[in-house]
Coordinates of C-alpha atoms in Angstrom, one line a residue:
A1201 CA -12.7 -29.4 53.0
R1202 CA -16.1 -30.4 51.9
Y1203 CA -17.3 -31.2 48.4
D1204 CA -18.9 -27.9 47.3
A1205 CA -21.6 -28.0 44.6
A1206 CA -20.8 -24.4 43.5
T1207 CA -17.1 -25.3 43.1
E1208 CA -18.0 -28.4 41.2
A1209 CA -20.3 -26.4 38.7
E1210 CA -17.3 -24.0 38.2
V1211 CA -14.9 -26.8 37.5
L1212 CA -17.2 -28.6 35.2
G1213 CA -18.1 -25.6 33.3
W1214 CA -14.4 -24.8 32.7
I1215 CA -13.7 -28.4 31.5
K1216 CA -16.6 -28.1 29.0
A1217 CA -15.5 -24.8 27.8
L1218 CA -11.9 -25.9 27.0
T1219 CA -12.4 -29.5 26.1
G1220 CA -16.1 -29.9 25.0
E1221 CA -16.6 -32.7 27.4
D1222 CA -19.9 -32.5 29.2
V1223 CA -19.5 -34.1 32.7
K1224 CA -22.7 -34.8 34.7
P1225 CA -22.7 -33.1 38.2
G1226 CA -22.6 -35.2 41.4
M1227 CA -19.4 -36.4 43.2
R1228 CA -19.6 -39.9 42.1
E1229 CA -20.6 -38.9 38.5
V1230 CA -17.5 -36.7 38.3
E1231 CA -15.2 -39.5 39.7
K1232 CA -16.6 -42.0 37.2
T1233 CA -16.3 -39.7 34.2
L1234 CA -12.8 -38.2 35.0
H1235 CA -11.0 -41.1 36.8
D1236 CA -9.3 -42.4 33.5
G1237 CA -7.5 -39.1 33.2
I1238 CA -8.1 -38.6 29.6
T1239 CA -10.3 -35.4 29.9
L1240 CA -7.8 -34.0 32.3
I1241 CA -5.0 -34.3 29.7
K1242 CA -7.2 -32.6 27.1
L1243 CA -7.7 -29.8 29.6
A1244 CA -3.9 -29.5 30.0
Q1245 CA -3.5 -29.4 26.3
A1246 CA -5.9 -26.5 26.0
V1247 CA -4.1 -24.6 28.7
Q1248 CA -0.8 -25.2 27.2
S1249 CA -1.7 -24.2 23.7
G1250 CA -3.6 -21.1 24.9
T1251 CA -0.8 -19.7 27.0
D1252 CA 1.8 -17.6 25.1
N1253 CA 3.9 -17.1 28.2
C1254 CA 3.7 -20.8 29.2
P1255 CA 6.4 -21.8 31.7
P1256 CA 9.3 -23.7 29.9
K1257 CA 8.8 -26.9 31.7
A1258 CA 5.1 -27.0 31.0
K1259 CA 5.7 -25.9 27.4
K1260 CA 8.1 -28.7 26.7
M1261 CA 5.8 -31.4 28.0
T1262 CA 4.3 -34.0 25.6
L1263 CA 0.7 -34.3 26.7
K1264 CA -0.6 -37.7 25.2
W1265 CA -3.0 -40.0 27.0
N1266 CA -3.3 -43.8 27.0
K1267 CA -6.7 -45.2 26.1
M1268 CA -6.1 -48.5 27.9
S1269 CA -8.6 -49.2 30.6
T1270 CA -6.1 -50.8 33.0
P1271 CA -5.9 -49.1 36.3
F1272 CA -2.2 -48.4 36.0
K1273 CA -2.6 -46.6 32.6
Q1274 CA -5.5 -44.6 33.8
M1275 CA -3.6 -43.5 37.0
E1276 CA -0.6 -42.7 34.7
N1277 CA -2.9 -40.4 32.7
I1278 CA -3.8 -38.6 36.0
N1279 CA -0.2 -38.3 36.9
I1280 CA 0.6 -36.6 33.6
F1281 CA -2.1 -33.9 34.4
L1282 CA -0.6 -33.4 37.9
K1283 CA 3.1 -33.1 36.4
F1284 CA 1.8 -30.5 33.9
S1285 CA 0.0 -28.6 36.7
E1286 CA 3.1 -28.4 38.8
S1287 CA 5.2 -27.4 35.9
Y1288 CA 2.7 -24.8 35.0
G1289 CA 3.0 -23.3 38.6
V1290 CA 0.6 -24.9 40.9
S1291 CA 2.4 -25.8 44.2
K1292 CA 2.4 -29.4 45.4
T1293 CA 0.4 -28.5 48.3
G1294 CA -2.2 -27.1 46.1
L1295 CA -2.5 -30.4 44.0
F1296 CA -4.4 -33.5 44.7
Q1297 CA -3.1 -37.0 44.9
T1298 CA -3.8 -39.5 42.1
V1299 CA -5.9 -41.8 44.4
D1300 CA -8.0 -38.7 45.4
L1301 CA -9.7 -38.9 42.0
Y1302 CA -9.1 -42.4 40.8
E1303 CA -10.4 -43.9 44.0
G1304 CA -12.6 -41.0 45.0
R1305 CA -10.8 -40.6 48.3
N1306 CA -10.9 -36.8 48.3
M1307 CA -12.9 -35.3 45.6
A1308 CA -13.0 -31.9 47.3
Q1309 CA -9.2 -31.7 46.9
F1310 CA -9.6 -32.7 43.3
L1311 CA -11.8 -29.6 42.6
S1312 CA -9.4 -27.4 44.6
G1313 CA -6.5 -28.7 42.5
V1314 CA -8.2 -27.8 39.2
C1315 CA -9.1 -24.3 40.4
M1316 CA -5.5 -23.8 41.4
L1317 CA -4.6 -24.5 37.8
G1318 CA -7.2 -21.9 36.8
T1319 CA -5.5 -19.4 39.1
E1320 CA -2.2 -20.0 37.5
C1321 CA -3.8 -19.5 34.1
Q1322 CA -4.7 -15.9 35.1
R1323 CA -1.1 -15.3 36.2
H1324 CA 0.4 -16.5 32.9
G1325 CA -2.1 -14.7 30.8
F1326 CA -4.1 -17.6 29.3
K1327 CA -6.3 -16.5 26.5
G1328 CA -9.3 -18.5 27.4
P1329 CA -11.7 -18.4 30.3
T1330 CA -10.3 -19.0 33.6
I1331 CA -11.6 -20.1 37.2
G1332 CA -10.3 -19.9 40.7
A1333 CA -9.1 -17.1 42.9
R1334 CA -7.0 -14.2 41.7
P1335 CA -3.3 -14.9 41.9
T1336 CA -1.3 -13.1 44.6
T1337 CA 1.6 -10.8 43.4
Q1338 CA 4.6 -9.5 45.1
N1339 CA 4.6 -5.8 46.3
I1340 CA 8.3 -5.0 46.8
R1341 CA 8.9 -1.5 48.1
E1342 CA 12.3 0.1 48.2
F1343 CA 13.4 2.9 50.6
T1344 CA 16.3 5.3 50.4
D1345 CA 18.8 5.5 53.2
E1346 CA 17.4 8.9 54.3
Q1347 CA 13.9 7.5 54.6
L1348 CA 15.1 4.5 56.6
R1349 CA 17.0 6.8 59.1
A1350 CA 14.0 9.1 59.4
G1351 CA 11.9 5.9 60.4
H1352 CA 14.3 5.2 63.3
S1353 CA 13.0 8.3 65.3
V1354 CA 9.3 7.5 64.8
I1355 CA 7.5 5.8 67.7
G1356 CA 5.3 3.1 66.1
L1357 CA 1.6 3.0 67.2
Q1358 CA 2.0 -0.4 68.6
A1359 CA 4.4 1.2 71.1
G1360 CA 1.7 3.7 72.2
S1361 CA 1.6 7.4 71.9
N1362 CA 1.8 10.2 74.6
K1363 CA 0.5 12.9 72.2
G1364 CA 3.5 15.1 73.1
A1365 CA 3.0 14.8 76.9
S1366 CA 6.1 14.3 79.1
Q1367 CA 6.9 13.7 82.8
S1368 CA 9.0 16.9 82.9
G1369 CA 8.4 18.8 86.2
M1370 CA 6.6 16.0 87.9
S1371 CA 7.6 15.1 91.5
M1372 CA 6.7 11.8 93.2
G1373 CA 7.9 13.0 96.7
G1374 CA 11.1 12.8 98.6
V1375 CA 12.7 9.5 98.8
R1376 CA 13.4 8.1 102.3
H1377 CA 15.7 5.3 102.8
V1378 CA 15.5 2.5 105.5
A1379 CA 18.7 3.8 107.1
D1380 CA 17.0 7.2 107.7
I1381 CA 14.4 5.8 110.0
R1382 CA 15.7 5.9 113.7
A1383 CA 14.9 3.4 116.3
D1384 CA 13.4 6.0 118.5
D1385 CA 10.8 6.9 115.7
F1386 CA 8.8 3.8 116.7
D1387 CA 6.1 4.3 119.4
R1388 CA 6.8 2.2 122.5
E1389 CA 3.2 1.6 123.0
G1390 CA 3.0 0.1 119.6
Q1391 CA 5.7 -2.4 120.4
G1392 CA 3.2 -4.2 122.7
V1393 CA 0.5 -4.6 120.1
I1394 CA 0.3 -7.9 118.3
G1395 CA -0.5 -7.4 114.6
L1396 CA -3.4 -9.1 113.1
Q1397 CA -1.1 -11.1 110.8
A1398 CA 0.4 -12.6 114.0
G1399 CA -3.0 -13.5 115.4
S1400 CA -4.9 -12.1 118.3
N1401 CA -5.1 -13.3 121.9
K1402 CA -8.1 -11.0 122.7
G1403 CA -6.4 -9.6 125.8
A1404 CA -5.2 -12.9 127.2
S1405 CA -1.5 -13.2 128.4
Q1406 CA 0.8 -15.8 129.9
S1407 CA 1.3 -13.6 133.0
G1408 CA 1.4 -15.8 136.3
M1409 CA 1.8 -19.1 134.3
S1410 CA 4.5 -21.5 135.3
M1411 CA 5.9 -24.2 133.1
G1412 CA 7.8 -25.8 136.0
G1413 CA 11.5 -25.5 137.0
T1414 CA 14.2 -25.9 134.5
R1415 CA 16.3 -29.0 134.6
H1416 CA 19.5 -29.0 132.8
A1417 CA 21.1 -32.2 131.4
A1418 CA 24.0 -31.7 133.8
D1419 CA 21.6 -32.2 136.7
I1420 CA 20.6 -35.7 135.7
R1421 CA 22.9 -38.2 137.4
A1422 CA 23.7 -41.5 135.9
D1423 CA 22.2 -43.4 138.9
D1424 CA 18.7 -41.7 138.1
F1425 CA 18.3 -44.1 135.1
D1426 CA 16.7 -47.5 135.7
R1427 CA 19.1 -50.2 135.2
D1428 CA 16.2 -52.4 133.8

C-alpha cells in the first residue's frame, strides 16, 4: 500500500485529539516525531481509560514509556503499543512491525495499524472520537428443522430454472440399433465409391497394371546365392 495523505491526516488528527500532541504532516516528519514510541503509548493510555468494556488483557496492561533515547528503549516503547493494540483486538496481520516505524521501512503499514486500532475502538464502545473502517459483525441465523427440510426441495438459481416446463410427451424418434441394419441395406454401387476421407484418384484405376510374378521364398534355391 502507498502512503496516503488523507489517511495520514486522519491518524494525526486522532492522535492530537486524544494526546494533545501536534505532529507535523509528511512521511519523514511523522517518522521522526513518533519513532520514540512515547506518543503512541499516550494514545494507548487514552484508549484504555476511555473504554469501559476494555478487553481484560488490554485493561491489565501497565502502559509506561521509557524516556531514554537509546534505540533499544525507543523500540521497546513501540512494542508496548503493539502489544496493547493486539490485546485490544487488532489482529497481528493488521499491525505494523516495530522497524516499519522506527526505521521508516513501511510507514503506510504504520498508518493502517493505527486505523485498525480505531476500528476496534468502535467495536468496544470507546467514548472518545474514533477513526478507521466500521467493524464487521457476525450475522448468525438459525433455521428450524422444518425450514431446512423445505429447502431441500428448492432448486437454487445457480442450478438454473425451467419455469415449470418439462420434457413430458416429447419424442426424439425411434431408436435404431446397429444390429438392426442388414447387410443388404447397403447399395452395391456405393461400395465402389472411394470416400473423400480416403482420398480421390479422379477416375484412375490400377486395371491392367502388373507388378511382376510372385516369387515365394521356397522357390529360391541355395545355389542362387553368390558364394562371394
